[in-house]
Amino acid sequence: MAKQNKPQHAPDTGHEWDGIRELTNPPPRWWMITFHASWIWCVVYFILYPSIPLVHEATKGILGWTQIKELKEAVAENDKVKAPYLQKVAAMDGQALLADAGLRSFAESSAKAIFGDNCAACHGAGGEGAPGLFPSLADDDWLYGGDINTIIESITDGRRGDMPAHEGMVDEADIEKLADFVIASAEGKGTPEGLALFNDTGCAGCHGENAAGGAINELGSGASNLTDGIWRFGGSRDEVLRTIRYGVNQEGVANTRIAIMPAFGGKLSPEAIKMLAVKVHEFGGGK
Amino acid sequence: MSEREQEPVEQMYKDAVHWHVNTGGETIHAKRMPGRFRSYKWYASVLWVLYLLTPYMRWDGHQAILFNIPERQFHLFSITLWPQDIWMLSLVLILLAMTLFGVTAVAGRVWCGYFCFQTVWTDWFTWIEDKIEGNPVQRRKLDEAPWSARKLRLKLLKHAIWLLMAVITGITFAAYFTDAFELWQRYLTLDAPPVAWVVLAAFVFGTYVFAGFMREQVCFWLCPYARIQSVMVDKDTVLPTYDEMRGEPRGKAKDKGNGDCIDCRLCVGVCPTGVDIREGMQEGCITCGMCIDACNSVMDKLDRPRGLIRYASRKEMAGEVLPPLFRRPRVITYCTIFLLAVSGIVYGMTHIPPIELSIVHERQPLYIQMSNGDIQNRYTVKALNKTPATLHMQVSLSGATGLAIVDGGQEIVLEPGKMIPAHLFLVAHPGALTAKKVTVNFVLESVESPHIRMEYESVFMAPGGR
């Protein structure tokens, strides 16, 4: 500190330029304390933490701290917080989970990342699907059933649509008539003649006598309701013709529709699937 | 080097004769003297006694003032503030800033001199020191004396009391964030959570070091407010000022021809920051008025008029008349902003909505076509119930045509203090819509208390529309 407040009398280094002398007043004590504390801090830090970059890797530091370890600890901490809720989810069935507002919300939030990782690539981040390729999960048209338990089943075991290719099996003229009929019936204008042909050519076997889908859905063929406004593979005449001609998932048939939902039972835990099902159910079409 | 060239440098040295910077090289042992400003200082300390007692005050069965950080609720008597109401905090900060600015413009560093915790705690600490080690002369002697049983006893006692005060300060601070009585119990049974220990350690260290050792050094070198306030002072501001015209030339009382200042240096001796007010206003002066008390006592003894050092502005010292308070632009400006902030806070406090509501329209997908051709939109209702009771909210739409809530007007249950997102779906027949984007007004009414009614505007999106 400035021990000598009168510069004329202050001790100097003997250096003098044009009458200006370099004094030897030391810096204030608090400044020196801060200075020493700072470099001591540095040294301690360098010893405790990874710090000095060497050729292949940096020094490890005696605390053994690493970022990945810190991340893992944080994840473990998070898992610990979630564990009691997950236990409750495991113990409840889908219906009960939907009825509990708090757990339903927990399930939806937890399933957000799982949905993004596993489902969104095909079905879209909001379950909106991709027209003609992947079905929407947000509408009320379900090929296999839209209640929570059926959704759980669909995710666990996967689904595989099946529709025979009718090219060669049915007259070309009849195929055209059938296409006209289903397009008309989607608008509620299906003719009785069309419906008769529909039944004669065996379509009703899966799609129901009135083309409105049927109990057969629960058997797992995924035959869609042809009287509603939603088209699984596109509603233009060309698209409908293609579907009738080449069917769905027919081996060896070029141009056949592909409609395969993989099974997630081996990949995701039952709780994760249950929570995913809640999220899907809450997109807006759940029954 | 010629003499002429050397002159300016010598002149610099001569000018710098008074150059003295207090960097804490010596401990300032200020003499304590009774007087008007000394009393003011004690009165101001009461504010901080309130700080020490407030955590133990109860209100409606809970702590009157409690900043509950884990639950994100601030309790101020009967008012509960949620993070959403935090905008009021900015108004409180503006209000405090304007108070500081306004008071400083009128009367200098009043905050520093009387109210600042650094000043007050330092004052308490030196009061203890004065009681235990004696007056400044005795204290200096004790500091210089070699270690003895008496010195050890006095120093141990002093530091023990200082540490105790520091501990109480720390626990008090922590007690604003959790239940005070429970906190004491947990500290005493060594069962407090780590964060409580860290807070306590920081405060004990800070109080003990800042009030016990660094003292005026904090005001000189650490505190930004000291510097900020210095620039708010103008020629109208009243400050403890030495009347140079009257006092100079200073000299012994018995000598003829001297001014009123007898150079007794009592004003320097009582100064808690160790400045000499006779050198004029300076950064070290916290305007506490101790020198005024001291000088007045000397003037009384000499039968000279009081006020050789007095609260006066530079204009007054120059013989000008001070403009009245309400004619000074700074005062008017600060007061206006102050009043705006106050009205904002009053409005905020009296208009805290019972529910914090937002209804978010789903963006992906914007709409969904249902199997019967209807268009459905999805909304997420995020409602935080700030009341202490469970609320059942009936949802309806106002002013919308062609739109319907799926499952018609369902109830949303809001538990107190919780926010559980719920979903709402609206459907419309495409033909009934007038545009691709329709404004909808959600109305949420409480079944229990109909006066709790919230409205929220959102949109309904559809692909076609007419």
CSV table of N, CA, C and O in Angstrom, one decimal, chain B residues 49-66 75-78 172 175-176 178-181:
chain,number,residue,atom,x,y,z
B,49,VAL,N,-33.2,-3.9,12.4
B,49,VAL,CA,-33.7,-4.7,13.5
B,49,VAL,C,-34.9,-5.4,13.0
B,49,VAL,O,-35.2,-6.6,13.3
B,50,LEU,N,-35.7,-4.7,12.2
B,50,LEU,CA,-36.9,-5.3,11.6
B,50,LEU,C,-36.6,-6.4,10.7
B,50,LEU,O,-37.2,-7.5,10.7
B,51,TYR,N,-35.5,-6.2,10.0
B,51,TYR,CA,-35.0,-7.3,9.1
B,51,TYR,C,-34.7,-8.6,9.9
B,51,TYR,O,-35.0,-9.7,9.5
B,52,LEU,N,-34.1,-8.4,11.1
B,52,LEU,CA,-33.8,-9.5,11.9
B,52,LEU,C,-35.0,-10.2,12.5
B,52,LEU,O,-35.0,-11.4,12.8
B,53,LEU,N,-36.1,-9.4,12.7
B,53,LEU,CA,-37.3,-10.0,13.4
B,53,LEU,C,-38.3,-10.5,12.5
B,53,LEU,O,-39.1,-11.4,12.8
B,54,THR,N,-38.4,-9.9,11.3
B,54,THR,CA,-39.5,-10.2,10.3
B,54,THR,C,-39.7,-11.7,10.1
B,54,THR,O,-40.9,-12.2,10.0
B,55,PRO,N,-38.7,-12.5,9.9
B,55,PRO,CA,-38.9,-14.0,9.6
B,55,PRO,C,-39.8,-14.7,10.7
B,55,PRO,O,-40.4,-15.7,10.4
B,56,TYR,N,-39.9,-14.1,11.9
B,56,TYR,CA,-40.6,-14.8,12.9
B,56,TYR,C,-42.1,-14.4,13.0
B,56,TYR,O,-42.9,-14.9,13.8
B,57,MET,N,-42.4,-13.4,12.1
B,57,MET,CA,-43.8,-12.9,12.1
B,57,MET,C,-44.7,-13.9,11.3
B,57,MET,O,-44.2,-14.5,10.3
B,58,ARG,N,-45.9,-14.2,11.9
B,58,ARG,CA,-46.8,-15.2,11.2
B,58,ARG,C,-48.0,-14.4,10.6
B,58,ARG,O,-48.3,-13.3,11.1
B,59,TRP,N,-48.6,-15.0,9.6
B,59,TRP,CA,-49.7,-14.4,9.0
B,59,TRP,C,-50.6,-15.5,8.4
B,59,TRP,O,-50.1,-16.3,7.6
B,60,ASP,N,-51.9,-15.6,8.8
B,60,ASP,CA,-52.8,-16.6,8.3
B,60,ASP,C,-52.1,-18.0,8.4
B,60,ASP,O,-52.3,-18.8,7.5
B,61,GLY,N,-51.4,-18.2,9.5
B,61,GLY,CA,-50.9,-19.6,9.7
B,61,GLY,C,-49.6,-19.9,8.9
B,61,GLY,O,-49.1,-21.0,9.0
B,62,HIS,N,-49.1,-19.0,8.2
B,62,HIS,CA,-47.8,-19.2,7.5
B,62,HIS,C,-46.9,-18.0,7.8
B,62,HIS,O,-47.3,-17.0,8.4
B,63,GLN,N,-45.6,-18.2,7.4
B,63,GLN,CA,-44.7,-17.1,7.7
B,63,GLN,C,-45.1,-15.9,6.8
B,63,GLN,O,-45.4,-16.0,5.7
B,64,ALA,N,-45.1,-14.7,7.5
B,64,ALA,CA,-45.6,-13.5,6.8
B,64,ALA,C,-44.9,-13.2,5.5
B,64,ALA,O,-45.5,-12.9,4.5
B,65,ILE,N,-43.6,-13.2,5.6
B,65,ILE,CA,-42.8,-13.0,4.4
B,65,ILE,C,-41.9,-14.2,4.1
B,65,ILE,O,-41.1,-14.6,4.9
B,66,LEU,N,-42.2,-14.9,3.0
B,66,LEU,CA,-41.5,-16.2,2.7
B,66,LEU,C,-41.3,-16.3,1.2
B,66,LEU,O,-42.2,-16.2,0.5
B,75,HIS,N,-44.7,-15.4,-0.6
B,75,HIS,CA,-45.7,-15.0,0.3
B,75,HIS,C,-45.4,-13.6,0.9
B,75,HIS,O,-44.4,-13.4,1.6
B,76,LEU,N,-46.3,-12.6,0.7
B,76,LEU,CA,-46.2,-11.3,1.3
B,76,LEU,C,-47.5,-11.1,2.0
B,76,LEU,O,-48.4,-10.7,1.4
B,77,PHE,N,-47.5,-11.4,3.3
B,77,PHE,CA,-48.7,-11.3,4.1
B,77,PHE,C,-49.8,-12.1,3.4
B,77,PHE,O,-49.6,-13.3,3.2
B,78,SER,N,-50.9,-11.5,3.0
B,78,SER,CA,-52.0,-12.3,2.5
B,78,SER,C,-51.9,-12.5,1.0
B,78,SER,O,-52.6,-13.1,0.3
B,172,THR,N,-30.8,-15.4,9.6
B,172,THR,CA,-31.9,-14.5,9.3
B,172,THR,C,-32.2,-14.5,7.8
B,172,THR,O,-33.3,-14.6,7.4
B,175,ALA,N,-33.7,-17.5,6.7
B,175,ALA,CA,-35.0,-17.7,7.2
B,175,ALA,C,-36.1,-17.1,6.3
B,175,ALA,O,-37.3,-17.3,6.5
B,176,TYR,N,-35.7,-16.2,5.4
B,176,TYR,CA,-36.7,-15.6,4.5
B,176,TYR,C,-37.1,-16.6,3.4
B,176,TYR,O,-38.0,-16.4,2.7
B,178,THR,N,-37.3,-20.2,4.0
B,178,THR,CA,-37.9,-21.4,4.5
B,178,THR,C,-38.5,-21.1,5.9
B,178,THR,O,-38.3,-20.0,6.4
B,179,ASP,N,-39.2,-22.0,6.4
B,179,ASP,CA,-39.8,-21.7,7.7
B,179,ASP,C,-38.7,-21.4,8.8
B,179,ASP,O,-37.8,-22.2,9.0
B,180,ALA,N,-38.8,-20.2,9.4
B,180,ALA,CA,-37.8,-19.7,10.3
B,180,ALA,C,-37.5,-20.6,11.5
B,180,ALA,O,-36.4,-21.0,11.8
B,181,PHE,N,-38.6,-21.0,12.1
B,181,PHE,CA,-38.5,-21.8,13.4
B,181,PHE,C,-37.9,-23.2,13.0
B,181,PHE,O,-37.0,-23.7,13.7
